[in-house]
CSV table of C-alpha atoms in Angstrom, one decimal:
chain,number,residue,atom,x,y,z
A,1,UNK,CA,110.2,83.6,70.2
A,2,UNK,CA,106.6,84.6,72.1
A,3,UNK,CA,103.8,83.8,70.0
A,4,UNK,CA,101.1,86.0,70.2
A,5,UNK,CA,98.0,85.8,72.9
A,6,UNK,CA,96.3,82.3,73.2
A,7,UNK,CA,99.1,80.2,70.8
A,8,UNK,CA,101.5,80.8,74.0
A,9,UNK,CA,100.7,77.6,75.3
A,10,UNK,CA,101.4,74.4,76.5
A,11,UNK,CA,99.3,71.4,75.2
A,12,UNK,CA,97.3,70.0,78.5
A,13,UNK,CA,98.4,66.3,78.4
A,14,UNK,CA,102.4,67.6,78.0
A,15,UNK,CA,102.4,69.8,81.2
A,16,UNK,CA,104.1,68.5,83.8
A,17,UNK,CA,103.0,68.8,87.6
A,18,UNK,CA,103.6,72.3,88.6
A,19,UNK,CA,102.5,74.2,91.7
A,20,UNK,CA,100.2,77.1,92.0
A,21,UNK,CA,103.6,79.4,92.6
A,22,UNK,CA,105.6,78.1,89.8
A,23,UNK,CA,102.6,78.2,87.3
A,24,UNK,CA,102.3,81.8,87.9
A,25,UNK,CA,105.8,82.8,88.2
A,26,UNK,CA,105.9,81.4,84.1
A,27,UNK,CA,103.3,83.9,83.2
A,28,UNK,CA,104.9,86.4,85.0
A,29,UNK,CA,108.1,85.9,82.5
A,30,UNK,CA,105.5,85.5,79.2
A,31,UNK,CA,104.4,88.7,79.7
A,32,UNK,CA,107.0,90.9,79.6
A,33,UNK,CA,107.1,94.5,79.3
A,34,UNK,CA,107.5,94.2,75.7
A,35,UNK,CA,105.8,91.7,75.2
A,36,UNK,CA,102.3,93.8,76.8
A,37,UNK,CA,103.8,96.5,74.5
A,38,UNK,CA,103.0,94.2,70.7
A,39,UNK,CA,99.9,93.0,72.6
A,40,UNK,CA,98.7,97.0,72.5
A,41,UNK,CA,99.8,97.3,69.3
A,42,UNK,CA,97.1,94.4,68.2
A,43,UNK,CA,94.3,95.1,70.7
A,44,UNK,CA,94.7,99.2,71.6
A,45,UNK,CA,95.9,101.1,74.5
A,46,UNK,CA,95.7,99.3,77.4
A,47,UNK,CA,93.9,96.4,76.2
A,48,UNK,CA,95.0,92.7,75.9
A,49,UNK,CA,92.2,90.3,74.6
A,50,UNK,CA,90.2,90.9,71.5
A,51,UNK,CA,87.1,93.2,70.9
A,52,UNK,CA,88.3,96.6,72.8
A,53,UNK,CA,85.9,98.7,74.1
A,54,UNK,CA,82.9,97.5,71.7
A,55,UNK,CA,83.3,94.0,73.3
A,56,UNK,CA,83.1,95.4,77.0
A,57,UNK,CA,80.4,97.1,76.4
A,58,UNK,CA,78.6,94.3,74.7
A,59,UNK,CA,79.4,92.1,77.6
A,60,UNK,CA,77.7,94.4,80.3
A,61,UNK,CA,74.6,95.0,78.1
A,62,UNK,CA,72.0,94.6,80.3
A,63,UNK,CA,73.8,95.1,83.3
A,64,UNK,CA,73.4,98.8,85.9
A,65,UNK,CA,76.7,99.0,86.9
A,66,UNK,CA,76.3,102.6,88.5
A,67,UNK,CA,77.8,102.6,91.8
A,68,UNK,CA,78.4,99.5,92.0
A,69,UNK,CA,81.6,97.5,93.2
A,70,UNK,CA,82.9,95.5,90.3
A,71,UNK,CA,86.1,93.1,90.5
A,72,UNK,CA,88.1,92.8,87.2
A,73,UNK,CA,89.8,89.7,87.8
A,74,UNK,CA,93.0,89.1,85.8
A,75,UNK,CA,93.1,93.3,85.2
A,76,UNK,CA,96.4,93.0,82.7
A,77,UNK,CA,97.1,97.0,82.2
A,78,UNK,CA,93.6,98.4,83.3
A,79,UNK,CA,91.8,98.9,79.8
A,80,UNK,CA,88.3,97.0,81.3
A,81,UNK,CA,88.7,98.7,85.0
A,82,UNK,CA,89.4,102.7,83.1
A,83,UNK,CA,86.6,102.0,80.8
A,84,UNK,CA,84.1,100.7,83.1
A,85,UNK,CA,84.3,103.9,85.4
A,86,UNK,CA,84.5,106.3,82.9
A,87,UNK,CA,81.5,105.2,80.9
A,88,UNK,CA,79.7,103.2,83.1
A,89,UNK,CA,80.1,104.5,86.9
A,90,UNK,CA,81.7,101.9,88.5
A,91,UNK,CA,83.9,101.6,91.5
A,92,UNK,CA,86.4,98.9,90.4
A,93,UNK,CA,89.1,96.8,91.8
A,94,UNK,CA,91.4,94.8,90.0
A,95,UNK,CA,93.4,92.0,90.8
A,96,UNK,CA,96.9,90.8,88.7
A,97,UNK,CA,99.7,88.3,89.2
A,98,UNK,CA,102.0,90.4,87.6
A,99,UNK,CA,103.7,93.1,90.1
A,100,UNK,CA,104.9,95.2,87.1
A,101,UNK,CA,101.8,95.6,85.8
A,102,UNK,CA,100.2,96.6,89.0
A,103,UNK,CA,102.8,99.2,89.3
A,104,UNK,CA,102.1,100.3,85.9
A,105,UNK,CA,98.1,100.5,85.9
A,106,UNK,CA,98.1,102.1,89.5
A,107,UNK,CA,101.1,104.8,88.0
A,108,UNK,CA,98.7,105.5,84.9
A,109,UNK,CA,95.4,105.9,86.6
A,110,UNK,CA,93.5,109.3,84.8
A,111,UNK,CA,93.8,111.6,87.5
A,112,UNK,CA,90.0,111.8,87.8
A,113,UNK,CA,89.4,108.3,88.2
A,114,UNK,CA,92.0,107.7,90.9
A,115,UNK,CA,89.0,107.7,93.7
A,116,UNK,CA,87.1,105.3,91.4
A,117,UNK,CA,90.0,102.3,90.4
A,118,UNK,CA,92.6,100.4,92.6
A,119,UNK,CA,95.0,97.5,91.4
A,120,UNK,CA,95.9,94.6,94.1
A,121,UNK,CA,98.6,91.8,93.8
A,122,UNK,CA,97.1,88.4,93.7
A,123,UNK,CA,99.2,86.4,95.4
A,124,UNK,CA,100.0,82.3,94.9
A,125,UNK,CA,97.5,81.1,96.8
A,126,UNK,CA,95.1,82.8,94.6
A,127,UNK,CA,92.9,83.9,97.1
A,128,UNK,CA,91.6,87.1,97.0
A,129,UNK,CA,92.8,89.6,99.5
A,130,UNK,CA,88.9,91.0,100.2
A,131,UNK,CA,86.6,90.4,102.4
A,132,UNK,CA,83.0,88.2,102.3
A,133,UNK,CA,80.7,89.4,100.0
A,134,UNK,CA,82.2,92.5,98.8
A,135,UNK,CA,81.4,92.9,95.5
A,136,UNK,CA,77.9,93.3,93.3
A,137,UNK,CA,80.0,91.7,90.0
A,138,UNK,CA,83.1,89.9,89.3
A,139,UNK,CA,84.5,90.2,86.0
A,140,UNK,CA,87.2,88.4,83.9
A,141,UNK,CA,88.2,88.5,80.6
A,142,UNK,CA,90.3,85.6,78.8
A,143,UNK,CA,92.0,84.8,82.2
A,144,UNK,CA,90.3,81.8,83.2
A,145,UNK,CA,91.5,79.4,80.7
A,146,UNK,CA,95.0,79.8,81.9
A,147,UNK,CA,93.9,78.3,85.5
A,148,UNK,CA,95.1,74.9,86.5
A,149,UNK,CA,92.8,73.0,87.8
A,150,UNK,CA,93.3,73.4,91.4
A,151,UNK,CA,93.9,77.3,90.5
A,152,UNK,CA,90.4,77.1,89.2
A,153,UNK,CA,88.5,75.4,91.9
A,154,UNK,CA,90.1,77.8,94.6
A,155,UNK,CA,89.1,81.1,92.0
A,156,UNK,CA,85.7,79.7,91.8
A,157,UNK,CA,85.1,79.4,95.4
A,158,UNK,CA,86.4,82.9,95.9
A,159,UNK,CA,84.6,84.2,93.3
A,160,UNK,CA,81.0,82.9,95.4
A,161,UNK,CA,82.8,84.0,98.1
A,162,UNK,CA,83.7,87.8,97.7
A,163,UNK,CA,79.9,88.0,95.6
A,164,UNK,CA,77.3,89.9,97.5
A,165,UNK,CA,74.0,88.1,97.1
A,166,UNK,CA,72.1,88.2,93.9
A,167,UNK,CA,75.5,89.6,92.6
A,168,UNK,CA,76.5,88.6,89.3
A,169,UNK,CA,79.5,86.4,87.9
A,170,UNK,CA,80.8,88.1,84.2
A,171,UNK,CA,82.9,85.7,82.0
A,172,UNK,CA,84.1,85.4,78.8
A,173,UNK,CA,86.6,82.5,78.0
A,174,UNK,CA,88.0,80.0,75.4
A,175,UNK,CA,87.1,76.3,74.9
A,176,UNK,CA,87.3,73.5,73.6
A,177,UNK,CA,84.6,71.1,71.8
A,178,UNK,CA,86.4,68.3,73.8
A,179,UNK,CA,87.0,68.1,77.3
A,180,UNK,CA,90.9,67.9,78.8
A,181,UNK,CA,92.4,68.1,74.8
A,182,UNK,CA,92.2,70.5,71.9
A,183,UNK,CA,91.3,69.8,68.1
A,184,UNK,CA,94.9,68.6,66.0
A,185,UNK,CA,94.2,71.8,64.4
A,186,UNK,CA,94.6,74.1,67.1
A,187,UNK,CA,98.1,71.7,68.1
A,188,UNK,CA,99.4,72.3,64.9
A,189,UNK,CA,99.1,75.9,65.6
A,190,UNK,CA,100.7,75.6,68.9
A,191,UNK,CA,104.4,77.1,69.5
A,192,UNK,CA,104.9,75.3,73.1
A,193,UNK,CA,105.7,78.2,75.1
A,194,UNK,CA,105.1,78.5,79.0
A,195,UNK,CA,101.8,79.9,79.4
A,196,UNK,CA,99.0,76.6,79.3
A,197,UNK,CA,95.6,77.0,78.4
A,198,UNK,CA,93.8,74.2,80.3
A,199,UNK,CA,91.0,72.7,77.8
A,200,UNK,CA,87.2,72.9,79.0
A,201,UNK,CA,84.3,72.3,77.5
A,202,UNK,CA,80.5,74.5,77.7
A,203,UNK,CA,78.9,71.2,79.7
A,204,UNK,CA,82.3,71.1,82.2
A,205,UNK,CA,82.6,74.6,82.6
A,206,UNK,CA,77.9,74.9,83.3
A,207,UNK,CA,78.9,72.2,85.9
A,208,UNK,CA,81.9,73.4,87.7
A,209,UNK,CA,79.9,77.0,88.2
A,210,UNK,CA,76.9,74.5,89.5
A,211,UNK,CA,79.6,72.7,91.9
A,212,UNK,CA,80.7,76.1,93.3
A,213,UNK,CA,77.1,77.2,94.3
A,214,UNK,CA,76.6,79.7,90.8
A,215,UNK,CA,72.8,79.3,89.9
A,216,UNK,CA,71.1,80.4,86.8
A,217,UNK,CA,73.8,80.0,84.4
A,218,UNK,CA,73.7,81.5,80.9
A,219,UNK,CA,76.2,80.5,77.8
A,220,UNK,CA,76.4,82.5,74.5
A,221,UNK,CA,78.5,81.4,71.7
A,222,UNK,CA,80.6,84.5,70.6
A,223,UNK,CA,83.0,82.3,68.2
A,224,UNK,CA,81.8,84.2,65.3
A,225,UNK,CA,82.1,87.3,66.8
A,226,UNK,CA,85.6,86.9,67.9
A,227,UNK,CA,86.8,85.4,64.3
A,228,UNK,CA,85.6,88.8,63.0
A,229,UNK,CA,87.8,90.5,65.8
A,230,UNK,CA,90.9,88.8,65.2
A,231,UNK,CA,90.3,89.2,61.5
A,232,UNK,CA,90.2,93.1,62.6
A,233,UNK,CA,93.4,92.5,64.2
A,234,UNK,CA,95.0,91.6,61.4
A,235,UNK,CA,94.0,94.8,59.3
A,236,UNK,CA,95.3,96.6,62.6
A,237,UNK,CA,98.6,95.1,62.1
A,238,UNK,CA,98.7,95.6,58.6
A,239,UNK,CA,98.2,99.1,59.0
A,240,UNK,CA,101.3,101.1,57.8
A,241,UNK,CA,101.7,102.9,61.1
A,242,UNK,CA,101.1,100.3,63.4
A,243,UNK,CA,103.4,97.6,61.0
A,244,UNK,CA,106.1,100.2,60.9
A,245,UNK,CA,106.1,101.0,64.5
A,246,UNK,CA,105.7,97.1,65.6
A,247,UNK,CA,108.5,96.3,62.8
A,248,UNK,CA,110.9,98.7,64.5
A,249,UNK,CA,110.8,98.0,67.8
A,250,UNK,CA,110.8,94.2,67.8
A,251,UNK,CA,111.6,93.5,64.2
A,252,UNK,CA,110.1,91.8,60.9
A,253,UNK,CA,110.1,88.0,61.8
A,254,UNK,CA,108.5,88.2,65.5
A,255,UNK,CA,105.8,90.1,62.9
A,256,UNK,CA,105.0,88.0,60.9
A,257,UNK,CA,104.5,85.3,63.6
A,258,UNK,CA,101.7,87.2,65.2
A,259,UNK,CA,99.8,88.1,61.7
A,260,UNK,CA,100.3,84.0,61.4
A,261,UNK,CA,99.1,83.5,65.0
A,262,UNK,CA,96.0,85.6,65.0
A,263,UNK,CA,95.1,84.2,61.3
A,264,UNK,CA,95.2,81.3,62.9
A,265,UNK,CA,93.2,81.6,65.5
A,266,UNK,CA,90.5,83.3,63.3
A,267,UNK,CA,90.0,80.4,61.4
A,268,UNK,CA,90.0,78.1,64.0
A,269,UNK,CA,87.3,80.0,65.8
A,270,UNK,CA,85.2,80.1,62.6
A,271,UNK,CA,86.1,76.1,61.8
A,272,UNK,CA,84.4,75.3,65.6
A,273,UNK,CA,88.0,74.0,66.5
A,274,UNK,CA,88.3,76.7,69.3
A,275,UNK,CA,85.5,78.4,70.8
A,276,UNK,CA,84.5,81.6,72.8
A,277,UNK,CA,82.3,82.2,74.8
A,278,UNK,CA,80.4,85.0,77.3
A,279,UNK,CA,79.0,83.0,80.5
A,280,UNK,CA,76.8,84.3,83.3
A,281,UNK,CA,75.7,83.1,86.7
A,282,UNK,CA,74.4,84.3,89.8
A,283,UNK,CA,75.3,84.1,93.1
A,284,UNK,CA,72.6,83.0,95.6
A,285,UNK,CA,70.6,85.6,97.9
């Protein structure tokens, strides 16, 4: 059984040692074909994290991104890379683990936007396959969390890397309220799966960007925000059409464990037990 989104996971403290290889090779089994299919049927076409299209566009408020070469790191099946060059301009490239998923989001590229959007594999070493300062803004969305330690340090030095300078870094990501352990209400909610969300808090996560070179850093607290997307999730699922199509294809039970799972979640986000967050930084000129 695959619970859905961020209750696939692995409590920190129970994970064994595993390399950078092996670690990705178990997400690359979690999300399955079908699995990317039920995640559609809660967050839309092409998307997998909360917030759709309202939450992209609140997250690059502020930012011209006309013209500009933007990195969508952790790409899933393209829904931030097609929406960012259709309605804001911007060449993207993004970068996946997951080879069927490349396959799938270069395959479905809008005919119009092929010029404007290419997919790479990432491969275990998690370096990215581009040169020095290649990009005006990297991106990720809910793909951070999932990092081991070492996967995050080598990500964060690539990140400064492939930055141009002044460029900008674009996250948004889950904590914790405690450093290296989450809240016994978010382990109670946990169906240990094999995809680990590694637990970080907003003064660790300020001072790893810091470490890596990132100056003026900026948090905002969207829990609230989020509790009222997954709470929108819910209603999604509990729409006739989308229950009836989600029912028969993968069945009543596997159902009901996602409705539990994003309730879940929603009230931990509004409780303080799990937090999200947007965080920006820049990379030095």
């Amino acid at each position: 059984m695959v619970a859905p989104y961020f209750l696939v996971i692995f409590i920190l403290f129970n994970v064994p040692a595993i390399t950078s290889l092996e670690h990705m090779q178990s997400l690359n089994k979690t999300y399955t074909s079908d699995y990317c299919q039920q995640l559609e049927l809660a967050y839309g076409d092409k998307m997998m994290s909360e917030g759709g299209e309202e939450e992209i566009e609140l997250l690059v408020d502020g930012l011209d991104l006309t013209g500009k070469q933007v990195l969508d790191f952790g790409s899933g099946l393209g829904g931030v890379a097609h929406y960012l060059a259709l309605h804001h301009d911007a060449e993207m490239t993004g970068v996946e683990i997951n080879p069927d998923m490349i396959e799938q989001t270069n395959a479905q590229r809008l005919p119009h936007l092929e010029n404007k959007i290419s997919f790479v594999l990432l491969k275990s070493d998690n370096k990215l396959p581009f040169p020095d300062n290649s990009f005006d803004v990297v991106f990720s969305k809910g793909v951070i969390v999932h990092l081991t330690p070492e996967q995050r340090r080598i990500t964060f030095q690539e990140f400064y890397r492939v930055l141009k300078a002044d460029g900008t870094l674009l996250i948004h990501d889950c904590l914790s309220p405690t450093k290296d352990c989450w809240n016994p209400e978010i382990q109670a909610l946990i169906e240990t799966e094999s995809l680990p969300l590694f637990a970080h808090t907003r003064e660790s996560y300020v001072e790893e960007l810091k470490s890596h070179g990132f100056m003026d850093i900026a948090y905002v607290d969207r829990s609230v925000e989020y509790a009222g997307y997954n709470h929108d999730i819910i209603s999604r699922l509990q729409s006739p059409a989308i229950k009836e199509k989600f029912v028969g294809k993968f069945g009543q039970a596997l159902y009901e464990d996602h409705v539990t799972g994003y309730r879940g979640i929603r009230d931990a986000l509004r409780s303080g037990d799990f937090l999200s967050a947007c965080i920006t930084a820049k990379k030095n000129l």
